[in-house]
Short mmCIF file of C-alpha atoms in Angstrom, two decimals:
data_model
loop_
_atom_site.label_atom_id
_atom_site.label_comp_id
_atom_site.label_asym_id
_atom_site.label_seq_id
_atom_site.Cartn_x
_atom_site.Cartn_y
_atom_site.Cartn_z
CA UNK A 1 -49.15 -88.39 -9.15
CA UNK A 2 -46.29 -88.32 -6.59
CA UNK A 3 -44.44 -91.30 -8.03
CA UNK A 4 -43.75 -91.32 -11.76
CA UNK A 5 -41.85 -93.24 -14.41
CA UNK A 6 -38.88 -90.89 -13.95
CA UNK A 7 -38.60 -92.02 -10.33
CA UNK A 8 -38.66 -95.68 -11.38
CA UNK A 9 -35.96 -94.99 -13.97
CA UNK A 10 -33.57 -94.10 -11.13
CA UNK A 11 -33.59 -97.68 -9.84
CA UNK A 12 -30.59 -98.66 -11.94
CA UNK A 13 -29.29 -101.08 -9.33
CA UNK A 14 -32.43 -103.21 -9.42
CA UNK A 15 -32.42 -103.23 -13.23
CA UNK A 16 -28.80 -104.39 -13.37
CA UNK A 17 -29.26 -107.14 -10.77
CA UNK A 18 -32.49 -108.40 -12.38
CA UNK A 19 -30.80 -108.29 -15.78
CA UNK A 20 -27.98 -110.52 -14.56
CA UNK A 21 -30.43 -112.90 -12.87
CA UNK A 22 -32.60 -113.13 -16.01
CA UNK A 23 -29.56 -113.63 -18.24
CA UNK A 24 -28.25 -116.58 -16.23
CA UNK A 25 -31.61 -118.22 -15.53
CA UNK A 26 -32.93 -117.78 -19.09
CA UNK A 27 -29.96 -119.58 -20.62
CA UNK A 28 -30.16 -122.53 -18.26
CA UNK A 29 -33.97 -122.81 -18.11
CA UNK A 30 -34.40 -122.52 -21.87
CA UNK A 31 -31.73 -125.15 -22.38
CA UNK A 32 -33.50 -127.37 -19.85
CA UNK A 33 -36.85 -127.11 -21.69
CA UNK A 34 -35.15 -127.87 -25.01
CA UNK A 35 -33.24 -130.74 -23.42
CA UNK A 36 -36.52 -132.34 -22.32
CA UNK A 37 -37.45 -132.67 -25.99
CA UNK A 38 -34.56 -135.10 -26.60
CA UNK A 39 -35.21 -137.30 -23.57
CA UNK A 40 -36.79 -140.02 -25.74
CA UNK A 41 -33.64 -140.15 -27.88
CA UNK A 42 -31.34 -141.15 -25.01
CA UNK A 43 -29.90 -144.61 -25.60
CA UNK A 44 -26.63 -145.19 -23.75
CA UNK A 45 -26.03 -145.11 -20.00
CA UNK A 46 -23.53 -142.26 -20.47
CA UNK A 47 -26.17 -140.14 -22.20
CA UNK A 48 -28.63 -140.74 -19.36
CA UNK A 49 -26.00 -139.82 -16.74
CA UNK A 50 -25.10 -136.63 -18.60
CA UNK A 51 -28.78 -135.73 -19.05
CA UNK A 52 -29.47 -135.96 -15.30
CA UNK A 53 -26.27 -134.07 -14.52
CA UNK A 54 -27.33 -131.22 -16.80
CA UNK A 55 -30.78 -131.29 -15.20
CA UNK A 56 -29.25 -130.96 -11.73
CA UNK A 57 -27.04 -128.10 -12.94
CA UNK A 58 -30.10 -126.11 -13.97
CA UNK A 59 -31.65 -126.52 -10.52
CA UNK A 60 -28.46 -125.55 -8.66
CA UNK A 61 -27.69 -122.52 -10.82
CA UNK A 62 -31.24 -121.16 -10.84
CA UNK A 63 -31.82 -121.71 -7.13
CA UNK A 64 -28.42 -120.54 -5.87
CA UNK A 65 -27.47 -117.77 -8.31
CA UNK A 66 -30.98 -116.69 -9.31
CA UNK A 67 -32.29 -116.90 -5.76
CA UNK A 68 -29.40 -114.86 -4.36
CA UNK A 69 -29.85 -112.11 -6.96
CA UNK A 70 -33.62 -112.10 -6.48
CA UNK A 71 -33.29 -111.70 -2.71
CA UNK A 72 -30.85 -108.82 -3.21
CA UNK A 73 -33.29 -107.14 -5.60
CA UNK A 74 -36.04 -107.33 -2.97
CA UNK A 75 -33.79 -105.71 -0.35
CA UNK A 76 -32.81 -103.01 -2.85
CA UNK A 77 -36.48 -102.37 -3.72
CA UNK A 78 -37.34 -101.88 -0.04
CA UNK A 79 -34.36 -99.56 0.34
CA UNK A 80 -35.41 -97.40 -2.61
CA UNK A 81 -39.02 -97.15 -1.45
CA UNK A 82 -38.01 -96.22 2.11
CA UNK A 83 -35.54 -93.66 0.75
CA UNK A 84 -38.21 -92.18 -1.53
CA UNK A 85 -40.73 -91.86 1.31
CA UNK A 86 -38.11 -90.33 3.64
CA UNK A 87 -37.13 -87.71 1.05
CA UNK A 88 -40.75 -86.86 0.05
CA UNK A 89 -42.35 -86.77 3.50
CA UNK A 90 -43.81 -83.30 3.04
CA UNK A 91 -45.51 -84.04 -0.31
CA UNK A 92 -46.87 -87.35 0.95
CA UNK A 93 -48.05 -85.72 4.16
CA UNK A 94 -49.98 -83.08 2.21
CA UNK A 95 -51.71 -85.78 0.17
CA UNK A 96 -52.75 -87.59 3.35
CA UNK A 97 -53.87 -84.30 4.91
CA UNK A 98 -56.27 -83.56 2.05
CA UNK A 99 -57.88 -86.98 2.29
CA UNK A 100 -55.79 -89.50 0.36
CA UNK A 101 -55.43 -92.78 2.23
CA UNK A 102 -52.14 -94.64 2.67
CA UNK A 103 -53.09 -97.40 0.24
CA UNK A 104 -54.46 -94.97 -2.35
CA UNK A 105 -51.05 -93.29 -2.44
CA UNK A 106 -49.21 -96.63 -2.27
CA UNK A 107 -50.93 -97.87 -5.45
CA UNK A 108 -48.84 -95.41 -7.46
CA UNK A 109 -45.69 -97.22 -6.33
CA UNK A 110 -46.45 -99.95 -8.88
CA UNK A 111 -44.16 -98.03 -11.25
CA UNK A 112 -41.18 -99.30 -9.26
CA UNK A 113 -41.83 -102.60 -11.01
CA UNK A 114 -40.83 -100.93 -14.29
CA UNK A 115 -37.18 -101.15 -13.28
CA UNK A 116 -37.61 -104.89 -12.81
CA UNK A 117 -39.21 -105.24 -16.23
CA UNK A 118 -36.44 -103.26 -17.94
CA UNK A 119 -33.71 -105.34 -16.33
CA UNK A 120 -35.43 -108.70 -16.79
CA UNK A 121 -36.35 -107.96 -20.43
CA UNK A 122 -32.79 -106.87 -21.21
CA UNK A 123 -31.39 -109.99 -19.55
CA UNK A 124 -33.86 -112.21 -21.40
CA UNK A 125 -32.99 -110.65 -24.75
CA UNK A 126 -29.26 -110.83 -24.04
CA UNK A 127 -29.59 -114.51 -23.15
CA UNK A 128 -31.04 -115.29 -26.58
CA UNK A 129 -28.12 -113.54 -28.24
CA UNK A 130 -25.73 -115.79 -26.32
CA UNK A 131 -27.87 -118.92 -26.55
CA UNK A 132 -26.36 -120.48 -29.75
CA UNK A 133 -22.89 -120.32 -28.20
CA UNK A 134 -24.22 -121.57 -24.85
CA UNK A 135 -25.97 -124.57 -26.41
CA UNK A 136 -22.81 -125.52 -28.30
CA UNK A 137 -20.79 -125.21 -25.10
CA UNK A 138 -23.17 -127.35 -23.02
CA UNK A 139 -22.89 -130.23 -25.48
CA UNK A 140 -19.39 -129.65 -26.85
CA UNK A 141 -18.31 -133.25 -26.11
CA UNK A 142 -21.42 -134.65 -27.84
CA UNK A 143 -22.52 -136.63 -24.79
CA UNK A 144 -26.15 -135.88 -25.74
CA UNK A 145 -28.04 -135.81 -29.05
CA UNK A 146 -28.18 -132.34 -30.61
CA UNK A 147 -30.28 -129.91 -28.57
CA UNK A 148 -32.05 -127.40 -30.83
CA UNK A 149 -32.86 -123.86 -29.71
CA UNK A 150 -36.58 -122.99 -29.32
CA UNK A 151 -38.46 -120.06 -27.83
CA UNK A 152 -40.48 -121.03 -24.75
CA UNK A 153 -43.18 -118.52 -23.72
CA UNK A 154 -43.27 -120.02 -20.23
CA UNK A 155 -39.65 -118.96 -19.66
CA UNK A 156 -40.52 -115.38 -20.65
CA UNK A 157 -43.52 -115.45 -18.33
CA UNK A 158 -41.55 -116.91 -15.45
CA UNK A 159 -38.51 -114.62 -15.70
CA UNK A 160 -39.97 -111.35 -17.05
CA UNK A 161 -43.75 -111.11 -16.56
CA UNK A 162 -43.99 -112.77 -13.14
CA UNK A 163 -41.11 -110.81 -11.48
CA UNK A 164 -42.51 -107.52 -12.84
CA UNK A 165 -45.98 -108.22 -11.44
CA UNK A 166 -44.59 -109.57 -8.16
CA UNK A 167 -42.27 -106.61 -7.58
CA UNK A 168 -45.01 -104.10 -8.43
CA UNK A 169 -47.32 -105.76 -5.90
CA UNK A 170 -44.50 -105.92 -3.35
CA UNK A 171 -43.76 -102.21 -3.86
CA UNK A 172 -47.42 -101.30 -3.27
CA UNK A 173 -47.64 -103.42 -0.10
CA UNK A 174 -44.38 -102.16 1.38
CA UNK A 175 -45.19 -98.52 0.55
CA UNK A 176 -48.65 -98.92 2.10
CA UNK A 177 -47.10 -100.20 5.33
CA UNK A 178 -44.44 -97.46 5.43
CA UNK A 179 -47.06 -94.73 4.81
CA UNK A 180 -49.15 -95.79 7.81
CA UNK A 181 -47.82 -93.03 10.04
CA UNK A 182 -49.46 -89.85 11.39
CA UNK A 183 -49.84 -86.94 8.97
CA UNK A 184 -48.06 -84.56 11.35
CA UNK A 185 -45.03 -86.82 11.42
CA UNK A 186 -44.81 -86.63 7.62
CA UNK A 187 -45.34 -82.86 7.57
CA UNK A 188 -42.93 -82.02 10.37
CA UNK A 189 -39.85 -80.68 8.60
CA UNK A 190 -37.67 -80.83 11.70
CA UNK A 191 -38.24 -84.53 12.20
CA UNK A 192 -34.96 -85.71 13.69
CA UNK A 193 -33.38 -88.43 11.59
CA UNK A 194 -30.15 -90.16 12.36
CA UNK A 195 -28.41 -87.73 10.04
CA UNK A 196 -29.68 -84.94 12.28
CA UNK A 197 -28.23 -86.66 15.32
CA UNK A 198 -24.89 -87.03 13.56
CA UNK A 199 -24.98 -83.35 12.54
CA UNK A 200 -25.68 -82.29 16.12
CA UNK A 201 -22.85 -84.48 17.37
CA UNK A 202 -20.53 -82.94 14.78
CA UNK A 203 -21.53 -79.40 15.81
CA UNK A 204 -21.07 -80.03 19.53
CA UNK A 205 -17.72 -81.65 18.93
CA UNK A 206 -16.65 -78.79 16.67
CA UNK A 207 -17.43 -76.10 19.26
CA UNK A 208 -15.15 -77.82 21.74
CA UNK A 209 -12.44 -78.66 19.22
CA UNK A 210 -9.86 -76.31 20.76
CA UNK A 211 -10.33 -77.91 24.14
CA UNK A 212 -10.05 -81.48 22.90
CA UNK A 213 -6.88 -83.42 22.64
CA UNK A 214 -6.00 -85.37 19.50
CA UNK A 215 -7.07 -88.54 21.27
CA UNK A 216 -10.50 -87.11 22.01
CA UNK A 217 -10.92 -86.09 18.39
CA UNK A 218 -10.09 -89.63 17.35
CA UNK A 219 -12.73 -90.91 19.76
CA UNK A 220 -15.37 -88.68 18.17
CA UNK A 221 -14.46 -89.88 14.68
CA UNK A 222 -14.68 -93.50 15.84
CA UNK A 223 -18.06 -92.89 17.49
CA UNK A 224 -19.43 -91.23 14.35
CA UNK A 225 -18.08 -94.10 12.25
CA UNK A 226 -19.91 -96.66 14.40
CA UNK A 227 -23.07 -94.54 14.43
CA UNK A 228 -23.07 -94.27 10.62
CA UNK A 229 -22.56 -98.01 10.30
CA UNK A 230 -25.42 -98.82 12.68
CA UNK A 231 -27.82 -96.38 11.05
CA UNK A 232 -27.21 -97.71 7.51
CA UNK A 233 -27.67 -101.45 7.90
CA UNK A 234 -29.09 -101.85 4.38
CA UNK A 235 -26.02 -100.17 2.93
CA UNK A 236 -23.85 -102.58 4.90
CA UNK A 237 -25.69 -105.40 3.14
CA UNK A 238 -25.07 -103.80 -0.26
CA UNK A 239 -21.35 -103.41 0.38
CA UNK A 240 -21.09 -107.01 1.59
CA UNK A 241 -22.98 -108.10 -1.51
CA UNK A 242 -20.70 -106.05 -3.80
CA UNK A 243 -17.54 -107.59 -2.38
CA UNK A 244 -19.22 -111.03 -2.36
CA UNK A 245 -19.93 -110.74 -6.11
CA UNK A 246 -16.42 -109.52 -6.87
CA UNK A 247 -14.82 -112.34 -4.89
CA UNK A 248 -17.01 -115.23 -6.05
CA UNK A 249 -17.27 -114.29 -9.72
CA UNK A 250 -13.62 -113.40 -10.28
CA UNK A 251 -12.36 -116.58 -8.65
CA UNK A 252 -15.00 -118.71 -10.35
CA UNK A 253 -14.18 -117.19 -13.75
CA UNK A 254 -10.58 -118.43 -13.52
CA UNK A 255 -11.78 -121.94 -12.68
CA UNK A 256 -14.09 -121.97 -15.71
CA UNK A 257 -11.06 -122.24 -18.01
CA UNK A 258 -10.59 -125.85 -16.91
CA UNK A 259 -14.15 -126.77 -15.96
CA UNK A 260 -16.05 -125.20 -18.85
CA UNK A 261 -14.57 -122.66 -21.28
CA UNK A 262 -12.76 -119.34 -21.38
CA UNK A 263 -15.87 -117.68 -22.82
CA UNK A 264 -17.98 -118.81 -19.86
CA UNK A 265 -15.28 -117.51 -17.52
CA UNK A 266 -15.26 -114.13 -19.28
CA UNK A 267 -19.05 -113.88 -19.02
CA UNK A 268 -19.00 -114.65 -15.29
CA UNK A 269 -16.20 -112.13 -14.75
CA UNK A 270 -18.17 -109.42 -16.55
CA UNK A 271 -21.34 -110.15 -14.55
CA UNK A 272 -19.43 -110.15 -11.26
CA UNK A 273 -17.63 -106.88 -11.93
CA UNK A 274 -20.86 -105.21 -13.11
CA UNK A 275 -22.76 -106.25 -9.99
CA UNK A 276 -19.88 -105.24 -7.71
CA UNK A 277 -19.41 -101.81 -9.30
CA UNK A 278 -23.10 -100.89 -9.47
CA UNK A 279 -23.90 -102.03 -5.92
CA UNK A 280 -20.79 -100.49 -4.32
CA UNK A 281 -21.23 -97.14 -6.07
CA UNK A 282 -24.91 -97.08 -5.10
CA UNK A 283 -24.09 -97.71 -1.44
CA UNK A 284 -21.25 -95.20 -1.11
CA UNK A 285 -23.09 -92.50 -3.07
CA UNK A 286 -26.08 -92.89 -0.72
CA UNK A 287 -23.84 -92.58 2.36
CA UNK A 288 -22.24 -89.37 1.07
CA UNK A 289 -25.52 -87.78 -0.05
CA UNK A 290 -27.21 -88.67 3.22
CA UNK A 291 -24.47 -87.02 5.29
CA UNK A 292 -23.58 -83.87 3.35
CA UNK A 293 -24.55 -81.60 6.25
CA UNK A 294 -22.54 -83.67 8.69
CA UNK A 295 -19.49 -83.45 6.40
CA UNK A 296 -19.90 -79.68 5.99
CA UNK A 297 -20.19 -79.14 9.75
CA UNK A 298 -17.09 -81.25 10.41
CA UNK A 299 -15.11 -79.26 7.86
CA UNK A 300 -16.25 -75.96 9.35
CA UNK A 301 -15.07 -77.02 12.80
CA UNK A 302 -11.64 -78.07 11.66
CA UNK A 303 -11.86 -81.73 10.73
CA UNK A 304 -9.73 -82.70 7.77
CA UNK A 305 -10.97 -84.32 4.57
CA UNK A 306 -9.32 -87.58 5.66
CA UNK A 307 -11.09 -87.53 9.04
CA UNK A 308 -14.46 -86.89 7.39
CA UNK A 309 -13.90 -89.82 5.08
CA UNK A 310 -12.75 -92.04 7.94
CA UNK A 311 -15.81 -91.14 10.03
CA UNK A 312 -18.36 -91.89 7.29
CA UNK A 313 -16.69 -94.52 5.11
CA UNK A 314 -14.04 -96.14 7.29
CA UNK A 315 -16.51 -98.42 9.06
CA UNK A 316 -17.44 -100.15 5.80
CA UNK A 317 -13.91 -101.40 5.08
CA UNK A 318 -14.00 -104.41 7.49
CA UNK A 319 -17.44 -105.55 6.27
CA UNK A 320 -16.25 -105.40 2.66
CA UNK A 321 -13.53 -107.93 3.42
CA UNK A 322 -16.05 -110.09 5.27
CA UNK A 323 -18.06 -110.08 2.05
CA UNK A 324 -14.95 -111.09 0.11
CA UNK A 325 -14.37 -114.03 2.47
CA UNK A 326 -18.01 -115.14 2.11
CA UNK A 327 -17.70 -114.97 -1.68
CA UNK A 328 -14.58 -117.13 -1.57
CA UNK A 329 -16.33 -119.78 0.53
CA UNK A 330 -19.43 -119.63 -1.69
CA UNK A 331 -17.60 -120.13 -5.00
CA UNK A 332 -15.52 -122.99 -3.60
CA UNK A 333 -18.56 -124.75 -2.15
CA UNK A 334 -20.63 -124.29 -5.32
CA UNK A 335 -17.92 -125.60 -7.68
CA UNK A 336 -17.09 -128.46 -5.33
CA UNK A 337 -20.73 -129.57 -5.30
CA UNK A 338 -20.99 -129.26 -9.10
CA UNK A 339 -17.83 -131.30 -9.76
CA UNK A 340 -17.94 -133.86 -6.95
CA UNK A 341 -21.71 -134.37 -6.69
CA UNK A 342 -23.53 -133.32 -9.86
CA UNK A 343 -20.91 -134.52 -12.38
CA UNK A 344 -19.28 -137.28 -10.32
CA UNK A 345 -20.37 -140.03 -12.76
CA UNK A 346 -19.45 -138.13 -15.93
CA UNK A 347 -16.17 -139.12 -17.53
CA UNK A 348 -13.46 -136.56 -18.20
CA UNK A 349 -14.50 -133.97 -15.59
CA UNK A 350 -11.31 -132.55 -13.99
CA UNK A 351 -10.72 -132.61 -10.23
CA UNK A 352 -11.45 -129.27 -8.59
CA UNK A 353 -9.31 -127.99 -5.72
CA UNK A 354 -9.18 -124.61 -4.01
CA UNK A 355 -6.85 -122.32 -5.97
CA UNK A 356 -4.85 -120.23 -3.46
CA UNK A 357 -2.89 -118.17 -6.07
CA UNK A 358 -6.14 -117.17 -7.81
CA UNK A 359 -7.67 -116.20 -4.46
CA UNK A 360 -4.65 -114.00 -3.64
CA UNK A 361 -4.77 -112.32 -7.06
CA UNK A 362 -8.50 -111.69 -6.61
CA UNK A 363 -7.91 -110.31 -3.08
CA UNK A 364 -5.19 -107.90 -4.21
CA UNK A 365 -7.31 -106.77 -7.17
CA UNK A 366 -10.30 -106.24 -4.90
CA UNK A 367 -8.22 -104.23 -2.42
CA UNK A 368 -6.99 -101.95 -5.22
CA UNK A 369 -10.52 -101.59 -6.61
CA UNK A 370 -12.09 -100.86 -3.23
CA UNK A 371 -9.43 -98.38 -2.13
CA UNK A 372 -9.65 -96.59 -5.50
CA UNK A 373 -13.40 -96.15 -4.99
CA UNK A 374 -12.83 -94.89 -1.44
CA UNK A 375 -10.18 -92.45 -2.69
CA UNK A 376 -12.55 -91.12 -5.36
CA UNK A 377 -15.29 -90.44 -2.82
CA UNK A 378 -12.80 -88.96 -0.35
CA UNK A 379 -11.92 -86.44 -3.05
CA UNK A 380 -15.61 -85.75 -3.63
CA UNK A 381 -15.94 -84.82 0.04
CA UNK A 382 -13.57 -81.92 -0.63
CA UNK A 383 -16.22 -80.33 -2.87
CA UNK A 384 -18.89 -80.22 -0.14
CA UNK A 385 -19.15 -76.75 1.40
CA UNK A 386 -21.31 -75.21 4.10
CA UNK A 387 -22.34 -72.45 1.67
CA UNK A 388 -23.94 -74.98 -0.70
CA UNK A 389 -25.70 -76.72 2.17
CA UNK A 390 -27.16 -73.41 3.42
CA UNK A 391 -28.33 -72.50 -0.08
CA UNK A 392 -30.04 -75.88 -0.40
CA UNK A 393 -31.75 -75.37 2.93
#
């Protein structure tokens, strides 16, 4: 078997994202199913208003937050499968050469659904640990009759079993499509990838380094930066998503102190930072690992550590701040809808306005966090040598 459980275990990013999605959706969906059980007990108009407001909250949270995380997990799954096929072309080509069909090989990719199961199961279990506190928080003002906690098998099926089966099937289908290429193309070791093009560009530029002016060197670095950015569109998405999570969750967590509770704010902050860290580290690590030969060639021909970092990582800085801006807009729009639309008829709900000081604090914190990560990986570039690359080859 080419694909095994050990390969699926490497999909940490998918597990973390699915865990966060399952955690959020399990709490709200389970509360919704338990809330249905008290519908017959509603007597006053205020109770009915609050009941429908809570019902609308479940829909908004599950569709917006859960849907966003689910879509990101799908993109990440495709990325991992493509990366696996690209790095195992020779083995897969041999299997096709001896008679295995594309779909027969693709069936083994079902194990990629294991990462989804691990994340979703962990999120589901974590939600039940937090559920007593969450139920008390949702009805802290006693607008509704007491909502008792029950286990609902349909929630487990919807958030753990169904995603696992769906992602396994999706992995098989996507792998089958990606494997439909000629055997010789898989077996050809010198197949020129974009990394190869970058390496060739680095070598040609290095040979003429003594003849180039400083301006020309800067032009090469800028061209390589744009080329890296264009060739890694999925990684651009991940970095935008990482900064989006950092921005939206940190700003939203501060607002939760007035709109909900400090504990809810702390939970959102933890989820946001976890998603941001895991996704950003995944993206940058992939960029560095995919361009080790390019970095080594640049160093051999006189490019500094800073120039190598600027060429490969500098292009991601603007898109990270675009992601931060999108996260700011998202969290403001979501909270505005929740306060002014969903809970507009509920008494005692505070007015929500955009908090500029919180946004500035979040922006400064994000800038420090992002630049610290970039500095760490810039230092890692120092450890890449041509000798190691030649030994690997």
